[in-house]
XYZ file of N, CA and C in Angstrom:
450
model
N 7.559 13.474 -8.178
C 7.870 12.417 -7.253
C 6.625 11.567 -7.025
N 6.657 10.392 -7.117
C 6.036 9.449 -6.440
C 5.342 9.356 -4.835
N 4.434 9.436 -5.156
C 4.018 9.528 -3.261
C 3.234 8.781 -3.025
N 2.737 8.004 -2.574
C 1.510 7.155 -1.439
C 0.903 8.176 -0.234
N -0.278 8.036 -0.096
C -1.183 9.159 0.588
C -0.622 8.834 1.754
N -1.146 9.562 2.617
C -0.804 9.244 3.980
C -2.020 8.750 4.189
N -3.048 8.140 4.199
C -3.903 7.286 4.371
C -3.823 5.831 4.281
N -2.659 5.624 2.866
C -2.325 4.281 2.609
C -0.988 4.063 3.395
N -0.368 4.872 3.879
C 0.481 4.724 5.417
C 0.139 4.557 5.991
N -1.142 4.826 6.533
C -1.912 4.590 7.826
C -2.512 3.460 8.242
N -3.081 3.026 6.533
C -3.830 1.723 6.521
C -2.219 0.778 6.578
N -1.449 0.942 6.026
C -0.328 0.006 6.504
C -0.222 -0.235 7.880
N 0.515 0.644 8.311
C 0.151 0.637 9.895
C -0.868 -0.218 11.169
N -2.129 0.195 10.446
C -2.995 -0.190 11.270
C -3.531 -1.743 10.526
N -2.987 -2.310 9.497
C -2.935 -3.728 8.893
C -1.928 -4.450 9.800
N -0.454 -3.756 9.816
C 0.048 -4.736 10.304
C 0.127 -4.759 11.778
N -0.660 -3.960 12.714
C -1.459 -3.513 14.215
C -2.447 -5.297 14.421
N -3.394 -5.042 13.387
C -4.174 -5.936 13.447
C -3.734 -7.394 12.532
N -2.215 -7.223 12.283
C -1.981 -9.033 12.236
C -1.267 -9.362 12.920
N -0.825 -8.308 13.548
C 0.076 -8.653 15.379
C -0.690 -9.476 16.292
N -1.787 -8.522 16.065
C -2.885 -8.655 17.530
C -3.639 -10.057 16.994
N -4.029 -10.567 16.261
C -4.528 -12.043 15.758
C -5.641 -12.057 16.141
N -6.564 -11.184 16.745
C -7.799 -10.764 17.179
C -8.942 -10.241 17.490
N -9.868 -10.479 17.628
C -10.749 -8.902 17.863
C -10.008 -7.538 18.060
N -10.071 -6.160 17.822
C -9.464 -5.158 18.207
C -10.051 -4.080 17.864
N -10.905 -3.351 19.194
C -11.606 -1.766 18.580
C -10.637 -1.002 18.083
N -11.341 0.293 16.996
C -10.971 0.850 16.924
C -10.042 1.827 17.391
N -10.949 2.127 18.441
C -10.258 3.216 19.488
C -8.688 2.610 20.423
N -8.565 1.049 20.430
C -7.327 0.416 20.708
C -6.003 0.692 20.161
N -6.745 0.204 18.169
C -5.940 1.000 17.626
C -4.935 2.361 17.137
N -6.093 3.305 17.493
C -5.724 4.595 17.319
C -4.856 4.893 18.651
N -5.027 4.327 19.586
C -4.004 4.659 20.980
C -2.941 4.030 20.818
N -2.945 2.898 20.087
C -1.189 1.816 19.661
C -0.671 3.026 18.569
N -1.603 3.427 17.258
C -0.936 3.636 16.816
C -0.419 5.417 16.596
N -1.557 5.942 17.586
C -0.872 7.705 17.525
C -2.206 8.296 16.588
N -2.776 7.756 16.058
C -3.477 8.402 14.816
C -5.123 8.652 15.553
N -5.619 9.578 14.924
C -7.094 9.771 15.538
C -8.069 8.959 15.445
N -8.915 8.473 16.301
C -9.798 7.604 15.942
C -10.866 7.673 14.886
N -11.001 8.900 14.351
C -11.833 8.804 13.390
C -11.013 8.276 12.274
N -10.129 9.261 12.238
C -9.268 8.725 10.650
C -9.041 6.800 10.462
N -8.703 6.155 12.125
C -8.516 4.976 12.082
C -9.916 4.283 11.717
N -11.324 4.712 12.117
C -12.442 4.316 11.884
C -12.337 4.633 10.174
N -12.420 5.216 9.730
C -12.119 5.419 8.053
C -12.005 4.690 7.263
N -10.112 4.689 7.648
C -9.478 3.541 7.195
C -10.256 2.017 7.282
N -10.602 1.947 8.722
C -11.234 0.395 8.917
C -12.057 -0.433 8.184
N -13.378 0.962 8.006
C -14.130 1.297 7.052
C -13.675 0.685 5.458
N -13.040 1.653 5.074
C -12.499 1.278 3.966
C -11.947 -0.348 3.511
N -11.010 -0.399 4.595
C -10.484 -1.936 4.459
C -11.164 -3.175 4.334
N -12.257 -2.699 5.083
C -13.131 -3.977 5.096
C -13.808 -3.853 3.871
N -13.939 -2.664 3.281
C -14.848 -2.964 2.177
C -14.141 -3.190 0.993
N -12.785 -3.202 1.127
C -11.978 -4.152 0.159
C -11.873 -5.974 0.755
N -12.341 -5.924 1.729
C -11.773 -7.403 2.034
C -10.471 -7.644 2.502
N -9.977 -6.725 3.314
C -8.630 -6.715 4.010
C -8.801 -7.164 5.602
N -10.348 -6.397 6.105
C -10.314 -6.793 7.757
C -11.868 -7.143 7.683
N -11.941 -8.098 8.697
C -13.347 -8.264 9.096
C -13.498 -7.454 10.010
N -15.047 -6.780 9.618
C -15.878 -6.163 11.278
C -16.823 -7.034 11.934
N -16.928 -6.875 13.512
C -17.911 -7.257 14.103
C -18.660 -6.478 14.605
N -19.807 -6.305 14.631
C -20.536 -4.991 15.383
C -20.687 -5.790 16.744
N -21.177 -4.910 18.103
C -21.470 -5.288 19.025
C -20.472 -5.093 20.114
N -21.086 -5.326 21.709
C -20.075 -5.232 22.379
C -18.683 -5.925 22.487
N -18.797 -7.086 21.814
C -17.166 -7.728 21.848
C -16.974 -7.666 20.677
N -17.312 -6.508 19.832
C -16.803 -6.330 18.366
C -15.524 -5.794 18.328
N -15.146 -5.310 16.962
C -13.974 -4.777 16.603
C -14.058 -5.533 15.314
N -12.416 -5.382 14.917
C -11.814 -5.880 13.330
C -10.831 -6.899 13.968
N -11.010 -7.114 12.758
C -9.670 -8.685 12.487
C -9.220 -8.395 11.449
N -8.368 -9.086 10.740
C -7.701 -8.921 9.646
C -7.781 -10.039 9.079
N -8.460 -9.947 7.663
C -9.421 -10.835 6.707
C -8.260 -12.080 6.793
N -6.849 -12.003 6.431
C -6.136 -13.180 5.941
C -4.977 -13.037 6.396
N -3.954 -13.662 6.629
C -2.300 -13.422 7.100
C -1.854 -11.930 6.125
N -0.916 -11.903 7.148
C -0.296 -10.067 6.046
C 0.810 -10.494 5.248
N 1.050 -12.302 4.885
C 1.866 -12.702 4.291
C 1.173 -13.027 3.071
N -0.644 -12.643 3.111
C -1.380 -13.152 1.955
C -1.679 -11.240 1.261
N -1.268 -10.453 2.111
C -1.396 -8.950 1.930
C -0.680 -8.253 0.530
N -0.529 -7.924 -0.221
C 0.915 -7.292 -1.055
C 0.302 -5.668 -0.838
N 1.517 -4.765 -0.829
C 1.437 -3.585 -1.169
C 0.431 -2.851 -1.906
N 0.810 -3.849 -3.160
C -0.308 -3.372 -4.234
C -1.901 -3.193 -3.955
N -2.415 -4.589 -2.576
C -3.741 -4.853 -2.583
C -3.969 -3.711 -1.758
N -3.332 -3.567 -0.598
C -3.211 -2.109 0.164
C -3.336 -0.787 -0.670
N -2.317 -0.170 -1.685
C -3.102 1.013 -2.174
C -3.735 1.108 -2.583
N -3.899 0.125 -3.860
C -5.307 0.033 -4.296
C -6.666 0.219 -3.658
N -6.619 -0.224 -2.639
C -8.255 -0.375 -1.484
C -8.358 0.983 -1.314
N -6.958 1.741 -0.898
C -6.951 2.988 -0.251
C -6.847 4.163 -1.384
N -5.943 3.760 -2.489
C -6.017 5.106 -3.013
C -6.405 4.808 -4.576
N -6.926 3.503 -5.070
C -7.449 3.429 -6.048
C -6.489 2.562 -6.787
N -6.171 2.458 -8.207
C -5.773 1.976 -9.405
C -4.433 2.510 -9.086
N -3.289 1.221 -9.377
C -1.929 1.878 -9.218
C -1.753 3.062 -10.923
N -1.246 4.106 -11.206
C -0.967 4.770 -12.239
C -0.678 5.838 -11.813
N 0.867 6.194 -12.972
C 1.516 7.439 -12.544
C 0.932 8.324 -13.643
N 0.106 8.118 -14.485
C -0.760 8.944 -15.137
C -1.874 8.704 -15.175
N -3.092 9.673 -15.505
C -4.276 9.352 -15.569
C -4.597 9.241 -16.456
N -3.944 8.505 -17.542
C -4.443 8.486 -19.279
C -4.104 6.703 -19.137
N -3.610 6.018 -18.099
C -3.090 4.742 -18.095
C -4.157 4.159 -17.732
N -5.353 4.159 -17.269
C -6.354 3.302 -16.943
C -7.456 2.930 -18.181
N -6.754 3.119 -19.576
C -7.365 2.453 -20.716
C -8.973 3.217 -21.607
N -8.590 4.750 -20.465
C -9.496 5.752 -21.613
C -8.909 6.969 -22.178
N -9.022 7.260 -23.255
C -8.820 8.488 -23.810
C -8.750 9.697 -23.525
N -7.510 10.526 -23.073
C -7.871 12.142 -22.760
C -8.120 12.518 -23.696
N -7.963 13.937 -23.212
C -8.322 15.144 -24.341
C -7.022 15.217 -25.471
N -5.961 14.801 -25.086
C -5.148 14.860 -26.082
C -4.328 13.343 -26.536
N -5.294 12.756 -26.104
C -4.895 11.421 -25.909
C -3.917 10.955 -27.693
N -5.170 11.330 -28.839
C -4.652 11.655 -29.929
C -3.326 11.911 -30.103
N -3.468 13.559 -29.713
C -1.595 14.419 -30.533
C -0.544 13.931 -29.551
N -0.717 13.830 -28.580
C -0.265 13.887 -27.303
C 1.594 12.668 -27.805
N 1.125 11.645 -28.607
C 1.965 10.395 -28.411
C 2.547 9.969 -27.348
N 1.857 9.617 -26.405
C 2.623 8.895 -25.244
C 1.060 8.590 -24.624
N 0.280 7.852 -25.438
C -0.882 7.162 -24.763
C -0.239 5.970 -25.240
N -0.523 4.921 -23.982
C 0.145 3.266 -24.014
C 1.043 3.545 -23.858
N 2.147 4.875 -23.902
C 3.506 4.658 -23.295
C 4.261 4.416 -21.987
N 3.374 4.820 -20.775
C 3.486 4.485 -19.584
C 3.154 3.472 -19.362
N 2.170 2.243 -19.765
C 1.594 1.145 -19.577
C 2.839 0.302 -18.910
N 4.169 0.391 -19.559
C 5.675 -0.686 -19.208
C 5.911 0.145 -17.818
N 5.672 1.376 -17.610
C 6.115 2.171 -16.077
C 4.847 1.185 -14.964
N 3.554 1.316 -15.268
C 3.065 1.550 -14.291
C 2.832 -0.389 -14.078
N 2.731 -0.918 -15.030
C 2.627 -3.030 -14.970
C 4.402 -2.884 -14.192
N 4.992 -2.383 -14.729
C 6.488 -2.730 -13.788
C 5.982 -2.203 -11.873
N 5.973 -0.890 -12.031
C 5.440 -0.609 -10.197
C 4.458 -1.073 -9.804
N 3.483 -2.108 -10.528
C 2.239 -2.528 -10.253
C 2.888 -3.859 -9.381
N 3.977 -4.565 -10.137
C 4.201 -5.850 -10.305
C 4.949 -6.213 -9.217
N 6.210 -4.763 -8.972
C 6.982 -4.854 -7.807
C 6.152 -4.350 -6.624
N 5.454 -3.901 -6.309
C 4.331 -3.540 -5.183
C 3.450 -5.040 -5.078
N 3.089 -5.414 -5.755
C 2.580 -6.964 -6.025
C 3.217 -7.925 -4.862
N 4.930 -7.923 -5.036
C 5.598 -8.840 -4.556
C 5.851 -8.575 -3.218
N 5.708 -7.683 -2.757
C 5.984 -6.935 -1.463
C 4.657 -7.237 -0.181
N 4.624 -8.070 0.197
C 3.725 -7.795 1.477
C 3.547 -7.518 2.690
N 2.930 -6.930 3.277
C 2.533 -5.936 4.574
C 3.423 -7.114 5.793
N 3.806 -8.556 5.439
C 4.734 -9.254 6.462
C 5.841 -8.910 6.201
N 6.743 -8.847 4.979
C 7.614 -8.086 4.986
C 8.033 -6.753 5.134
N 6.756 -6.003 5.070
C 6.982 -4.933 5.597
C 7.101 -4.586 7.131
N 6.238 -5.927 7.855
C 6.464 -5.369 9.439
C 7.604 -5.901 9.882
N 8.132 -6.857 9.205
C 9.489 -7.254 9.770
C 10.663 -6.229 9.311
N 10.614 -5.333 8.447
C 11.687 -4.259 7.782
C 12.306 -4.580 7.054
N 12.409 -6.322 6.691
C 12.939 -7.067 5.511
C 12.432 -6.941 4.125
N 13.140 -6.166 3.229
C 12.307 -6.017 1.719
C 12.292 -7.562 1.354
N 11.435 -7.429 0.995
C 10.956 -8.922 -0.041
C 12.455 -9.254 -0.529
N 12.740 -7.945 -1.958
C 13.740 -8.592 -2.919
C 14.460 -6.937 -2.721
N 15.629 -7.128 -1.754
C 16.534 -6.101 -1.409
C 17.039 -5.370 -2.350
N 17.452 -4.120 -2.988
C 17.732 -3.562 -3.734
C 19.435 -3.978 -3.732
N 20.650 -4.110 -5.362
C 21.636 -4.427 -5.175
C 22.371 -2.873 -5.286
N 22.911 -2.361 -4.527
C 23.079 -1.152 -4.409
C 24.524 -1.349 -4.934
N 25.111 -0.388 -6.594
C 26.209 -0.192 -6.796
C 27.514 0.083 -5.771
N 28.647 -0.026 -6.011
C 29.626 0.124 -4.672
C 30.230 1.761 -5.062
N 30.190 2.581 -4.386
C 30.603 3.837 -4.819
C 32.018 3.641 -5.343
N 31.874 4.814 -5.938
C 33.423 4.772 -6.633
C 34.300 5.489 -5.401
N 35.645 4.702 -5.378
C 36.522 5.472 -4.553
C 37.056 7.039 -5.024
N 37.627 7.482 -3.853
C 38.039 9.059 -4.378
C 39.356 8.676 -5.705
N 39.041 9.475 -6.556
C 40.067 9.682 -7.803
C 39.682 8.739 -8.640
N 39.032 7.121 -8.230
C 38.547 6.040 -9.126
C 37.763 6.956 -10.208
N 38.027 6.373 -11.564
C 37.633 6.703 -13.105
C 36.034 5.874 -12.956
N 35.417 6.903 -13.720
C 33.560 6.524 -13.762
C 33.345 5.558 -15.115
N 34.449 6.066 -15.617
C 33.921 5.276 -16.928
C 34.859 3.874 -17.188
């Protein structure tokens, strides 16, 4: 299964905290809006800024901001900061394993992971705080009872 850390949940969270708030906002503000410990939220903050997601200010009327609208945010720029290179294998970031050779299925994930790269891409942290997917999934209509599958 597919998972996202709970860190890059968190940093969601506390992204779209700080494009609510449109403003200065300590840490410790955050972690009381959002339930989570203040260190872990200091972390994250940490982190974000050093992707270029939030500005820090040091000082007494410091805190973070949030570098750009969360409509300029995508999914993608979010895990990435937090949990690295999108890939559902570790042979997809363009070096050679150990069996990279016999193995045949080096470059074969490349169409998996540019496709979840691309749809995480389109998705941003504004559509995510509103609960509106970007591009809604078209969900088949179940088959009725006794209706033929084929």
């Amino acid at each position: 299964m597919l998972r996202l850390s709970k860190l890059a949940d968190y940093a969601a969270a506390i992204l779209v905290r700080l494009g609510r708030h449109g403003e200065l906002v300590a840490a410790g503000v955050l972690a009381a809006e959002t339930g989570m410990p203040e260190p872990t939220v200091a972390k994250l903050l940490k982190i974000l800024a050093g992707a270029g997601l939030v500005v820090s200010l040091r000082g007494a009327r410091g805190g973070y901001r949030i570098a750009r609208p969360l409509e300029d945010i995508s999914v993608a720029a979010l895990i990435e900061a937090i949990d690295g290179p999108i890939a559902v294998v570790a042979c997809c970031d363009g070096a050679l394993c150990a069996r990279g050779l016999t193995c045949g299925m080096y470059g074969r994930w490349d169409v998996v992971n540019n496709t979840i790269r691309q749809s995480l891409s389109r998705i941003t942290l504004a559509d995510m705080a509103t609960g509106e997917p970007a591009n809604p999934p078209q969900l088949a209509t179940p088959p009725t009872p006794g209706e033929s599958l084929s």
